[in-house]
Amino acid sequence: MKKSSIHILIVLIVGASLALFFHSFDHLAGGSILAFLSDTKNKNTTDDVFPKKKVRLLFVGDMMFDRWIRETSARKNTEFIFSGVEELLSGKDLVVGNLEGPITDQASVSVGSEIGSRENYVFTFPPETAEMLREKNIRLVNLGNNHILNFGEKGLEGTKKYLIEAGVNFFGNAGENREVKRFWIENIGGIRIGFLNYNQFAKNPEDDISDDLAAMKEIKPDFTVVYTHWGTEYAPTPDEKEKKLAHEFIDQGADFVIGSHPHVVQEKEEYKGKMIYYSLGNFIFDQYFRPDTQKGEAVEVELEENKIPVFYEHEVDMRSDGRTVSTQI
């Protein structure tokens, strides 16, 4: 083999190795190193050649794939669970939701447990959940919630592993070291969107979100969204602390706020021309004991460079047979 051919082969091998390393490290760190590096390149080249397009995002609420949902999926397959929202999820540039628990290879402890018992609230989702999310176009999930550590740090690391393998990205304050990046930068057609999480169940949530919003000011994405996990379960309205925090997020640079955790849909608010959805309620869940826990909201957002985001709201119902059904498209 000629020396020139050998040199080319070495360059290709080294380049591929570095790409694989950064992809794995980026996700395992819970950050957005690759996204940031690619954004820098795109900002200097791609954006000058191709015009930025209009981006359509869809935000959904809490997703839980254990208990009755797990049993139903095993009997009827996952296609049945999502059969009522296929049209709603398709055609969006990115669907974002809250993954209310870890993905592990451990056996479920909540299936068959007594309602109200401790085991009934300890979740783990089967490994195929990650691939299922990708197939349904849910390709970015929040991990900053009160159930993500139900199976400890090992469960969290397993979750990240399965999501990486499936090609599903993630963000969120999952209780890790504060030095670990908790945000994600998504570049869609030249529009860069920063995704951050406020998790009231983390150790220092107010400090963490302030740090992350400050980081966004340095990175300067086109839009910044804070996806929260906060509030009181089943409360019909947010409390004053949540309202104060939401306003602070906007004041610190967020373009809009999307909330989860109460398991019911709460009010929306416009503050300084920017939207706050305090809780979208459930999206995939088996809480059939109250009419309001069976109602959820999906929020579609159109983003265009230098324009105010446009919002559309879609109602979804959680049926007792395990399906989530969109009542309007």
PDB file of N, CA and C in Angstrom, residues 50-146:
ATOM      1  N   PHE A  50     -28.253  28.280   3.205  1.00  0.00           N
ATOM      2  CA  PHE A  50     -29.654  27.882   3.185  1.00  0.00           C
ATOM      3  C   PHE A  50     -30.463  28.770   4.124  1.00  0.00           C
ATOM      4  N   PRO A  51     -31.618  29.255   3.697  1.00  0.00           N
ATOM      5  CA  PRO A  51     -32.469  30.063   4.590  1.00  0.00           C
ATOM      6  C   PRO A  51     -33.026  29.200   5.711  1.00  0.00           C
ATOM      7  N   LYS A  52     -33.204  29.788   6.890  1.00  0.00           N
ATOM      8  CA  LYS A  52     -33.764  29.050   8.023  1.00  0.00           C
ATOM      9  C   LYS A  52     -35.249  28.828   7.784  1.00  0.00           C
ATOM     10  N   LYS A  53     -35.695  27.621   8.076  1.00  0.00           N
ATOM     11  CA  LYS A  53     -37.085  27.291   7.824  1.00  0.00           C
ATOM     12  C   LYS A  53     -37.920  27.490   9.082  1.00  0.00           C
ATOM     13  N   LYS A  54     -39.236  27.443   8.906  1.00  0.00           N
ATOM     14  CA  LYS A  54     -40.142  27.468  10.040  1.00  0.00           C
ATOM     15  C   LYS A  54     -40.103  26.102  10.718  1.00  0.00           C
ATOM     16  N   VAL A  55     -40.019  26.095  12.053  1.00  0.00           N
ATOM     17  CA  VAL A  55     -39.890  24.858  12.819  1.00  0.00           C
ATOM     18  C   VAL A  55     -41.167  24.606  13.599  1.00  0.00           C
ATOM     19  N   ARG A  56     -41.632  23.346  13.588  1.00  0.00           N
ATOM     20  CA  ARG A  56     -42.817  22.962  14.353  1.00  0.00           C
ATOM     21  C   ARG A  56     -42.416  21.979  15.459  1.00  0.00           C
ATOM     22  N   LEU A  57     -42.601  22.410  16.709  1.00  0.00           N
ATOM     23  CA  LEU A  57     -42.349  21.565  17.863  1.00  0.00           C
ATOM     24  C   LEU A  57     -43.679  21.141  18.472  1.00  0.00           C
ATOM     25  N   LEU A  58     -43.660  19.999  19.176  1.00  0.00           N
ATOM     26  CA  LEU A  58     -44.819  19.568  19.939  1.00  0.00           C
ATOM     27  C   LEU A  58     -44.353  19.170  21.329  1.00  0.00           C
ATOM     28  N   PHE A  59     -44.968  19.771  22.352  1.00  0.00           N
ATOM     29  CA  PHE A  59     -44.653  19.450  23.739  1.00  0.00           C
ATOM     30  C   PHE A  59     -45.804  18.652  24.334  1.00  0.00           C
ATOM     31  N   VAL A  60     -45.458  17.525  24.972  1.00  0.00           N
ATOM     32  CA  VAL A  60     -46.463  16.717  25.659  1.00  0.00           C
ATOM     33  C   VAL A  60     -46.056  16.591  27.126  1.00  0.00           C
ATOM     34  N   GLY A  61     -46.990  16.100  27.946  1.00  0.00           N
ATOM     35  CA  GLY A  61     -46.754  16.040  29.391  1.00  0.00           C
ATOM     36  C   GLY A  61     -46.105  14.757  29.856  1.00  0.00           C
ATOM     37  N   ASP A  62     -46.575  14.229  30.982  1.00  0.00           N
ATOM     38  CA  ASP A  62     -45.936  13.098  31.652  1.00  0.00           C
ATOM     39  C   ASP A  62     -46.204  11.787  30.926  1.00  0.00           C
ATOM     40  N   MET A  63     -45.126  10.996  30.754  1.00  0.00           N
ATOM     41  CA  MET A  63     -45.215   9.689  30.104  1.00  0.00           C
ATOM     42  C   MET A  63     -44.719   8.627  31.072  1.00  0.00           C
ATOM     43  N   MET A  64     -45.572   7.641  31.357  1.00  0.00           N
ATOM     44  CA  MET A  64     -45.258   6.573  32.302  1.00  0.00           C
ATOM     45  C   MET A  64     -45.596   5.231  31.654  1.00  0.00           C
ATOM     46  N   PHE A  65     -44.609   4.353  31.522  1.00  0.00           N
ATOM     47  CA  PHE A  65     -44.767   3.106  30.791  1.00  0.00           C
ATOM     48  C   PHE A  65     -44.662   1.876  31.690  1.00  0.00           C
ATOM     49  N   ASP A  66     -45.128   1.990  32.917  1.00  0.00           N
ATOM     50  CA  ASP A  66     -45.148   0.864  33.849  1.00  0.00           C
ATOM     51  C   ASP A  66     -46.605   0.599  34.244  1.00  0.00           C
ATOM     52  N   ARG A  67     -46.834  -0.254  35.242  1.00  0.00           N
ATOM     53  CA  ARG A  67     -48.161  -0.578  35.758  1.00  0.00           C
ATOM     54  C   ARG A  67     -49.103  -1.031  34.621  1.00  0.00           C
ATOM     55  N   TRP A  68     -50.298  -0.429  34.537  1.00  0.00           N
ATOM     56  CA  TRP A  68     -51.300  -0.847  33.569  1.00  0.00           C
ATOM     57  C   TRP A  68     -50.833  -0.612  32.130  1.00  0.00           C
ATOM     58  N   ILE A  69     -50.069   0.459  31.904  1.00  0.00           N
ATOM     59  CA  ILE A  69     -49.564   0.747  30.559  1.00  0.00           C
ATOM     60  C   ILE A  69     -48.626  -0.369  30.114  1.00  0.00           C
ATOM     61  N   ARG A  70     -47.783  -0.824  31.018  1.00  0.00           N
ATOM     62  CA  ARG A  70     -46.845  -1.912  30.696  1.00  0.00           C
ATOM     63  C   ARG A  70     -47.605  -3.212  30.407  1.00  0.00           C
ATOM     64  N   GLU A  71     -48.581  -3.509  31.240  1.00  0.00           N
ATOM     65  CA  GLU A  71     -49.360  -4.728  31.047  1.00  0.00           C
ATOM     66  C   GLU A  71     -50.114  -4.694  29.720  1.00  0.00           C
ATOM     67  N   THR A  72     -50.715  -3.553  29.414  1.00  0.00           N
ATOM     68  CA  THR A  72     -51.467  -3.426  28.168  1.00  0.00           C
ATOM     69  C   THR A  72     -50.551  -3.524  26.960  1.00  0.00           C
ATOM     70  N   SER A  73     -49.383  -2.911  27.047  1.00  0.00           N
ATOM     71  CA  SER A  73     -48.407  -2.981  25.950  1.00  0.00           C
ATOM     72  C   SER A  73     -47.984  -4.416  25.694  1.00  0.00           C
ATOM     73  N   ALA A  74     -47.813  -5.190  26.770  1.00  0.00           N
ATOM     74  CA  ALA A  74     -47.397  -6.586  26.631  1.00  0.00           C
ATOM     75  C   ALA A  74     -48.490  -7.422  25.962  1.00  0.00           C
ATOM     76  N   ARG A  75     -49.748  -7.099  26.261  1.00  0.00           N
ATOM     77  CA  ARG A  75     -50.862  -7.869  25.706  1.00  0.00           C
ATOM     78  C   ARG A  75     -51.209  -7.440  24.281  1.00  0.00           C
ATOM     79  N   LYS A  76     -51.208  -6.119  24.044  1.00  0.00           N
ATOM     80  CA  LYS A  76     -51.719  -5.606  22.771  1.00  0.00           C
ATOM     81  C   LYS A  76     -50.656  -4.932  21.915  1.00  0.00           C
ATOM     82  N   ASN A  77     -49.468  -4.771  22.402  1.00  0.00           N
ATOM     83  CA  ASN A  77     -48.314  -4.107  21.791  1.00  0.00           C
ATOM     84  C   ASN A  77     -48.372  -2.587  21.937  1.00  0.00           C
ATOM     85  N   THR A  78     -47.237  -1.949  21.770  1.00  0.00           N
ATOM     86  CA  THR A  78     -47.141  -0.502  21.997  1.00  0.00           C
ATOM     87  C   THR A  78     -47.887   0.302  20.942  1.00  0.00           C
ATOM     88  N   GLU A  79     -48.092  -0.271  19.770  1.00  0.00           N
ATOM     89  CA  GLU A  79     -48.841   0.430  18.734  1.00  0.00           C
ATOM     90  C   GLU A  79     -50.231   0.801  19.237  1.00  0.00           C
ATOM     91  N   PHE A  80     -50.813  -0.070  20.050  1.00  0.00           N
ATOM     92  CA  PHE A  80     -52.151   0.186  20.580  1.00  0.00           C
ATOM     93  C   PHE A  80     -52.143   1.401  21.507  1.00  0.00           C
ATOM     94  N   ILE A  81     -51.119   1.516  22.358  1.00  0.00           N
ATOM     95  CA  ILE A  81     -51.029   2.631  23.313  1.00  0.00           C
ATOM     96  C   ILE A  81     -51.035   3.975  22.583  1.00  0.00           C
ATOM     97  N   PHE A  82     -50.326   4.040  21.456  1.00  0.00           N
ATOM     98  CA  PHE A  82     -50.170   5.295  20.715  1.00  0.00           C
ATOM     99  C   PHE A  82     -51.141   5.439  19.542  1.00  0.00           C
ATOM    100  N   SER A  83     -52.027   4.470  19.363  1.00  0.00           N
ATOM    101  CA  SER A  83     -52.855   4.448  18.159  1.00  0.00           C
ATOM    102  C   SER A  83     -53.763   5.669  18.020  1.00  0.00           C
ATOM    103  N   GLY A  84     -54.075   6.326  19.126  1.00  0.00           N
ATOM    104  CA  GLY A  84     -54.951   7.486  19.058  1.00  0.00           C
ATOM    105  C   GLY A  84     -54.252   8.821  18.901  1.00  0.00           C
ATOM    106  N   VAL A  85     -52.912   8.790  18.851  1.00  0.00           N
ATOM    107  CA  VAL A  85     -52.167  10.056  18.718  1.00  0.00           C
ATOM    108  C   VAL A  85     -51.142  10.015  17.579  1.00  0.00           C
ATOM    109  N   GLU A  86     -51.241   9.016  16.723  1.00  0.00           N
ATOM    110  CA  GLU A  86     -50.279   8.878  15.621  1.00  0.00           C
ATOM    111  C   GLU A  86     -50.228  10.146  14.772  1.00  0.00           C
ATOM    112  N   GLU A  87     -51.392  10.652  14.392  1.00  0.00           N
ATOM    113  CA  GLU A  87     -51.444  11.836  13.529  1.00  0.00           C
ATOM    114  C   GLU A  87     -50.919  13.070  14.245  1.00  0.00           C
ATOM    115  N   LEU A  88     -51.217  13.180  15.530  1.00  0.00           N
ATOM    116  CA  LEU A  88     -50.748  14.324  16.316  1.00  0.00           C
ATOM    117  C   LEU A  88     -49.219  14.352  16.385  1.00  0.00           C
ATOM    118  N   LEU A  89     -48.598  13.194  16.573  1.00  0.00           N
ATOM    119  CA  LEU A  89     -47.145  13.126  16.746  1.00  0.00           C
ATOM    120  C   LEU A  89     -46.384  13.229  15.427  1.00  0.00           C
ATOM    121  N   SER A  90     -46.996  12.800  14.350  1.00  0.00           N
ATOM    122  CA  SER A  90     -46.288  12.782  13.072  1.00  0.00           C
ATOM    123  C   SER A  90     -46.224  14.172  12.457  1.00  0.00           C
ATOM    124  N   GLY A  91     -45.242  14.361  11.603  1.00  0.00           N
ATOM    125  CA  GLY A  91     -45.132  15.615  10.865  1.00  0.00           C
ATOM    126  C   GLY A  91     -44.515  16.763  11.627  1.00  0.00           C
ATOM    127  N   LYS A  92     -44.172  16.563  12.900  1.00  0.00           N
ATOM    128  CA  LYS A  92     -43.522  17.609  13.688  1.00  0.00           C
ATOM    129  C   LYS A  92     -42.009  17.478  13.545  1.00  0.00           C
ATOM    130  N   ASP A  93     -41.321  18.600  13.592  1.00  0.00           N
ATOM    131  CA  ASP A  93     -39.863  18.559  13.508  1.00  0.00           C
ATOM    132  C   ASP A  93     -39.240  17.958  14.762  1.00  0.00           C
ATOM    133  N   LEU A  94     -39.925  18.114  15.898  1.00  0.00           N
ATOM    134  CA  LEU A  94     -39.424  17.541  17.144  1.00  0.00           C
ATOM    135  C   LEU A  94     -40.573  17.442  18.130  1.00  0.00           C
ATOM    136  N   VAL A  95     -40.711  16.278  18.777  1.00  0.00           N
ATOM    137  CA  VAL A  95     -41.684  16.096  19.855  1.00  0.00           C
ATOM    138  C   VAL A  95     -40.912  15.930  21.158  1.00  0.00           C
ATOM    139  N   VAL A  96     -41.329  16.681  22.188  1.00  0.00           N
ATOM    140  CA  VAL A  96     -40.627  16.719  23.471  1.00  0.00           C
ATOM    141  C   VAL A  96     -41.606  16.339  24.578  1.00  0.00           C
ATOM    142  N   GLY A  97     -41.175  15.459  25.490  1.00  0.00           N
ATOM    143  CA  GLY A  97     -42.038  15.076  26.602  1.00  0.00           C
ATOM    144  C   GLY A  97     -41.243  14.725  27.842  1.00  0.00           C
ATOM    145  N   ASN A  98     -41.953  14.553  28.954  1.00  0.00           N
ATOM    146  CA  ASN A  98     -41.323  14.197  30.225  1.00  0.00           C
ATOM    147  C   ASN A  98     -41.344  12.688  30.407  1.00  0.00           C
ATOM    148  N   LEU A  99     -40.164  12.079  30.530  1.00  0.00           N
ATOM    149  CA  LEU A  99     -40.045  10.638  30.753  1.00  0.00           C
ATOM    150  C   LEU A  99     -40.086  10.388  32.257  1.00  0.00           C
ATOM    151  N   GLU A 100     -41.254   9.967  32.750  1.00  0.00           N
ATOM    152  CA  GLU A 100     -41.525   9.905  34.183  1.00  0.00           C
ATOM    153  C   GLU A 100     -41.013   8.601  34.802  1.00  0.00           C
ATOM    154  N   GLY A 101     -39.717   8.315  34.611  1.00  0.00           N
ATOM    155  CA  GLY A 101     -39.132   7.124  35.202  1.00  0.00           C
ATOM    156  C   GLY A 101     -37.980   6.615  34.356  1.00  0.00           C
ATOM    157  N   PRO A 102     -37.186   5.679  34.900  1.00  0.00           N
ATOM    158  CA  PRO A 102     -36.021   5.160  34.186  1.00  0.00           C
ATOM    159  C   PRO A 102     -36.355   4.011  33.246  1.00  0.00           C
ATOM    160  N   ILE A 103     -35.510   3.815  32.267  1.00  0.00           N
ATOM    161  CA  ILE A 103     -35.575   2.657  31.373  1.00  0.00           C
ATOM    162  C   ILE A 103     -34.488   1.679  31.833  1.00  0.00           C
ATOM    163  N   THR A 104     -34.876   0.500  32.279  1.00  0.00           N
ATOM    164  CA  THR A 104     -33.908  -0.471  32.784  1.00  0.00           C
ATOM    165  C   THR A 104     -34.287  -1.871  32.316  1.00  0.00           C
ATOM    166  N   ASP A 105     -33.385  -2.827  32.581  1.00  0.00           N
ATOM    167  CA  ASP A 105     -33.689  -4.234  32.297  1.00  0.00           C
ATOM    168  C   ASP A 105     -34.186  -4.948  33.547  1.00  0.00           C
ATOM    169  N   GLN A 106     -34.522  -4.184  34.587  1.00  0.00           N
ATOM    170  CA  GLN A 106     -35.024  -4.753  35.832  1.00  0.00           C
ATOM    171  C   GLN A 106     -36.517  -5.084  35.711  1.00  0.00           C
ATOM    172  N   ALA A 107     -36.948  -6.058  36.485  1.00  0.00           N
ATOM    173  CA  ALA A 107     -38.358  -6.412  36.503  1.00  0.00           C
ATOM    174  C   ALA A 107     -39.167  -5.317  37.177  1.00  0.00           C
ATOM    175  N   SER A 108     -40.407  -5.128  36.744  1.00  0.00           N
ATOM    176  CA  SER A 108     -41.282  -4.130  37.351  1.00  0.00           C
ATOM    177  C   SER A 108     -41.663  -4.549  38.767  1.00  0.00           C
ATOM    178  N   VAL A 109     -41.702  -3.567  39.661  1.00  0.00           N
ATOM    179  CA  VAL A 109     -42.199  -3.819  41.016  1.00  0.00           C
ATOM    180  C   VAL A 109     -43.582  -3.214  41.206  1.00  0.00           C
ATOM    181  N   SER A 110     -44.005  -2.380  40.246  1.00  0.00           N
ATOM    182  CA  SER A 110     -45.311  -1.717  40.381  1.00  0.00           C
ATOM    183  C   SER A 110     -46.445  -2.512  39.740  1.00  0.00           C
ATOM    184  N   VAL A 111     -46.125  -3.361  38.751  1.00  0.00           N
ATOM    185  CA  VAL A 111     -47.164  -4.182  38.131  1.00  0.00           C
ATOM    186  C   VAL A 111     -47.757  -5.125  39.185  1.00  0.00           C
ATOM    187  N   GLY A 112     -49.051  -5.064  39.353  1.00  0.00           N
ATOM    188  CA  GLY A 112     -49.727  -5.934  40.305  1.00  0.00           C
ATOM    189  C   GLY A 112     -49.655  -5.488  41.749  1.00  0.00           C
ATOM    190  N   SER A 113     -49.007  -4.343  42.022  1.00  0.00           N
ATOM    191  CA  SER A 113     -48.890  -3.860  43.396  1.00  0.00           C
ATOM    192  C   SER A 113     -50.199  -3.216  43.846  1.00  0.00           C
ATOM    193  N   GLU A 114     -50.358  -3.115  45.136  1.00  0.00           N
ATOM    194  CA  GLU A 114     -51.570  -2.517  45.693  1.00  0.00           C
ATOM    195  C   GLU A 114     -51.567  -1.011  45.469  1.00  0.00           C
ATOM    196  N   ILE A 115     -52.697  -0.481  45.031  1.00  0.00           N
ATOM    197  CA  ILE A 115     -52.815   0.964  44.806  1.00  0.00           C
ATOM    198  C   ILE A 115     -52.580   1.705  46.113  1.00  0.00           C
ATOM    199  N   GLY A 116     -51.694   2.682  46.091  1.00  0.00           N
ATOM    200  CA  GLY A 116     -51.362   3.444  47.283  1.00  0.00           C
ATOM    201  C   GLY A 116     -50.141   2.930  48.024  1.00  0.00           C
ATOM    202  N   SER A 117     -49.682   1.734  47.669  1.00  0.00           N
ATOM    203  CA  SER A 117     -48.487   1.195  48.322  1.00  0.00           C
ATOM    204  C   SER A 117     -47.235   1.849  47.764  1.00  0.00           C
ATOM    205  N   ARG A 118     -46.121   1.714  48.458  1.00  0.00           N
ATOM    206  CA  ARG A 118     -44.867   2.297  48.002  1.00  0.00           C
ATOM    207  C   ARG A 118     -44.474   1.736  46.637  1.00  0.00           C
ATOM    208  N   GLU A 119     -44.634   0.424  46.464  1.00  0.00           N
ATOM    209  CA  GLU A 119     -44.243  -0.221  45.211  1.00  0.00           C
ATOM    210  C   GLU A 119     -45.035   0.323  44.022  1.00  0.00           C
ATOM    211  N   ASN A 120     -46.234   0.784  44.268  1.00  0.00           N
ATOM    212  CA  ASN A 120     -47.096   1.274  43.207  1.00  0.00           C
ATOM    213  C   ASN A 120     -46.542   2.530  42.547  1.00  0.00           C
ATOM    214  N   TYR A 121     -45.615   3.202  43.231  1.00  0.00           N
ATOM    215  CA  TYR A 121     -45.050   4.456  42.721  1.00  0.00           C
ATOM    216  C   TYR A 121     -43.568   4.329  42.363  1.00  0.00           C
ATOM    217  N   VAL A 122     -43.068   3.104  42.277  1.00  0.00           N
ATOM    218  CA  VAL A 122     -41.682   2.870  41.864  1.00  0.00           C
ATOM    219  C   VAL A 122     -41.712   2.350  40.433  1.00  0.00           C
ATOM    220  N   PHE A 123     -41.199   3.175  39.496  1.00  0.00           N
ATOM    221  CA  PHE A 123     -41.347   2.862  38.077  1.00  0.00           C
ATOM    222  C   PHE A 123     -40.044   2.387  37.442  1.00  0.00           C
ATOM    223  N   THR A 124     -40.185   1.500  36.485  1.00  0.00           N
ATOM    224  CA  THR A 124     -39.122   1.187  35.535  1.00  0.00           C
ATOM    225  C   THR A 124     -39.781   0.794  34.228  1.00  0.00           C
ATOM    226  N   PHE A 125     -39.211   1.244  33.129  1.00  0.00           N
ATOM    227  CA  PHE A 125     -39.782   0.991  31.815  1.00  0.00           C
ATOM    228  C   PHE A 125     -38.896   0.001  31.065  1.00  0.00           C
ATOM    229  N   PRO A 126     -39.469  -0.900  30.279  1.00  0.00           N
ATOM    230  CA  PRO A 126     -38.675  -1.907  29.564  1.00  0.00           C
ATOM    231  C   PRO A 126     -37.718  -1.282  28.553  1.00  0.00           C
ATOM    232  N   PRO A 127     -36.600  -1.962  28.241  1.00  0.00           N
ATOM    233  CA  PRO A 127     -35.597  -1.411  27.320  1.00  0.00           C
ATOM    234  C   PRO A 127     -36.146  -0.965  25.973  1.00  0.00           C
ATOM    235  N   GLU A 128     -37.163  -1.659  25.459  1.00  0.00           N
ATOM    236  CA  GLU A 128     -37.694  -1.302  24.143  1.00  0.00           C
ATOM    237  C   GLU A 128     -38.435   0.033  24.146  1.00  0.00           C
ATOM    238  N   THR A 129     -38.630   0.630  25.329  1.00  0.00           N
ATOM    239  CA  THR A 129     -39.294   1.930  25.418  1.00  0.00           C
ATOM    240  C   THR A 129     -38.562   2.995  24.617  1.00  0.00           C
ATOM    241  N   ALA A 130     -37.235   2.970  24.676  1.00  0.00           N
ATOM    242  CA  ALA A 130     -36.452   4.004  23.993  1.00  0.00           C
ATOM    243  C   ALA A 130     -36.681   3.968  22.486  1.00  0.00           C
ATOM    244  N   GLU A 131     -36.623   2.786  21.893  1.00  0.00           N
ATOM    245  CA  GLU A 131     -36.846   2.654  20.454  1.00  0.00           C
ATOM    246  C   GLU A 131     -38.284   3.022  20.096  1.00  0.00           C
ATOM    247  N   MET A 132     -39.223   2.671  20.978  1.00  0.00           N
ATOM    248  CA  MET A 132     -40.623   3.013  20.748  1.00  0.00           C
ATOM    249  C   MET A 132     -40.810   4.523  20.691  1.00  0.00           C
ATOM    250  N   LEU A 133     -40.144   5.256  21.596  1.00  0.00           N
ATOM    251  CA  LEU A 133     -40.234   6.714  21.595  1.00  0.00           C
ATOM    252  C   LEU A 133     -39.758   7.285  20.265  1.00  0.00           C
ATOM    253  N   ARG A 134     -38.629   6.778  19.805  1.00  0.00           N
ATOM    254  CA  ARG A 134     -38.102   7.286  18.534  1.00  0.00           C
ATOM    255  C   ARG A 134     -39.060   6.999  17.385  1.00  0.00           C
ATOM    256  N   GLU A 135     -39.610   5.791  17.356  1.00  0.00           N
ATOM    257  CA  GLU A 135     -40.530   5.430  16.284  1.00  0.00           C
ATOM    258  C   GLU A 135     -41.757   6.334  16.273  1.00  0.00           C
ATOM    259  N   LYS A 136     -42.166   6.814  17.442  1.00  0.00           N
ATOM    260  CA  LYS A 136     -43.335   7.684  17.539  1.00  0.00           C
ATOM    261  C   LYS A 136     -42.970   9.162  17.427  1.00  0.00           C
ATOM    262  N   ASN A 137     -41.730   9.442  17.029  1.00  0.00           N
ATOM    263  CA  ASN A 137     -41.252  10.805  16.791  1.00  0.00           C
ATOM    264  C   ASN A 137     -41.025  11.599  18.074  1.00  0.00           C
ATOM    265  N   ILE A 138     -40.990  10.926  19.216  1.00  0.00           N
ATOM    266  CA  ILE A 138     -40.653  11.591  20.479  1.00  0.00           C
ATOM    267  C   ILE A 138     -39.149  11.445  20.655  1.00  0.00           C
ATOM    268  N   ARG A 139     -38.404  12.434  20.219  1.00  0.00           N
ATOM    269  CA  ARG A 139     -36.955  12.280  20.092  1.00  0.00           C
ATOM    270  C   ARG A 139     -36.153  13.194  21.009  1.00  0.00           C
ATOM    271  N   LEU A 140     -36.855  13.812  21.968  1.00  0.00           N
ATOM    272  CA  LEU A 140     -36.177  14.571  23.020  1.00  0.00           C
ATOM    273  C   LEU A 140     -37.015  14.440  24.281  1.00  0.00           C
ATOM    274  N   VAL A 141     -36.395  13.985  25.385  1.00  0.00           N
ATOM    275  CA  VAL A 141     -37.154  13.784  26.623  1.00  0.00           C
ATOM    276  C   VAL A 141     -36.473  14.476  27.790  1.00  0.00           C
ATOM    277  N   ASN A 142     -37.300  14.934  28.712  1.00  0.00           N
ATOM    278  CA  ASN A 142     -36.808  15.510  29.961  1.00  0.00           C
ATOM    279  C   ASN A 142     -36.625  14.400  30.986  1.00  0.00           C
ATOM    280  N   LEU A 143     -35.447  14.399  31.644  1.00  0.00           N
ATOM    281  CA  LEU A 143     -35.162  13.415  32.695  1.00  0.00           C
ATOM    282  C   LEU A 143     -35.184  14.046  34.087  1.00  0.00           C
ATOM    283  N   GLY A 144     -35.464  15.333  34.158  1.00  0.00           N
ATOM    284  CA  GLY A 144     -35.456  16.026  35.454  1.00  0.00           C
ATOM    285  C   GLY A 144     -36.799  15.939  36.134  1.00  0.00           C
ATOM    286  N   ASN A 145     -37.044  14.830  36.852  1.00  0.00           N
ATOM    287  CA  ASN A 145     -38.318  14.656  37.539  1.00  0.00           C
ATOM    288  C   ASN A 145     -38.137  13.794  38.780  1.00  0.00           C
ATOM    289  N   ASN A 146     -39.217  13.576  39.524  1.00  0.00           N
ATOM    290  CA  ASN A 146     -39.130  12.898  40.816  1.00  0.00           C
ATOM    291  C   ASN A 146     -39.119  11.375  40.734  1.00  0.00           C
TER     292      ASN A 146
END
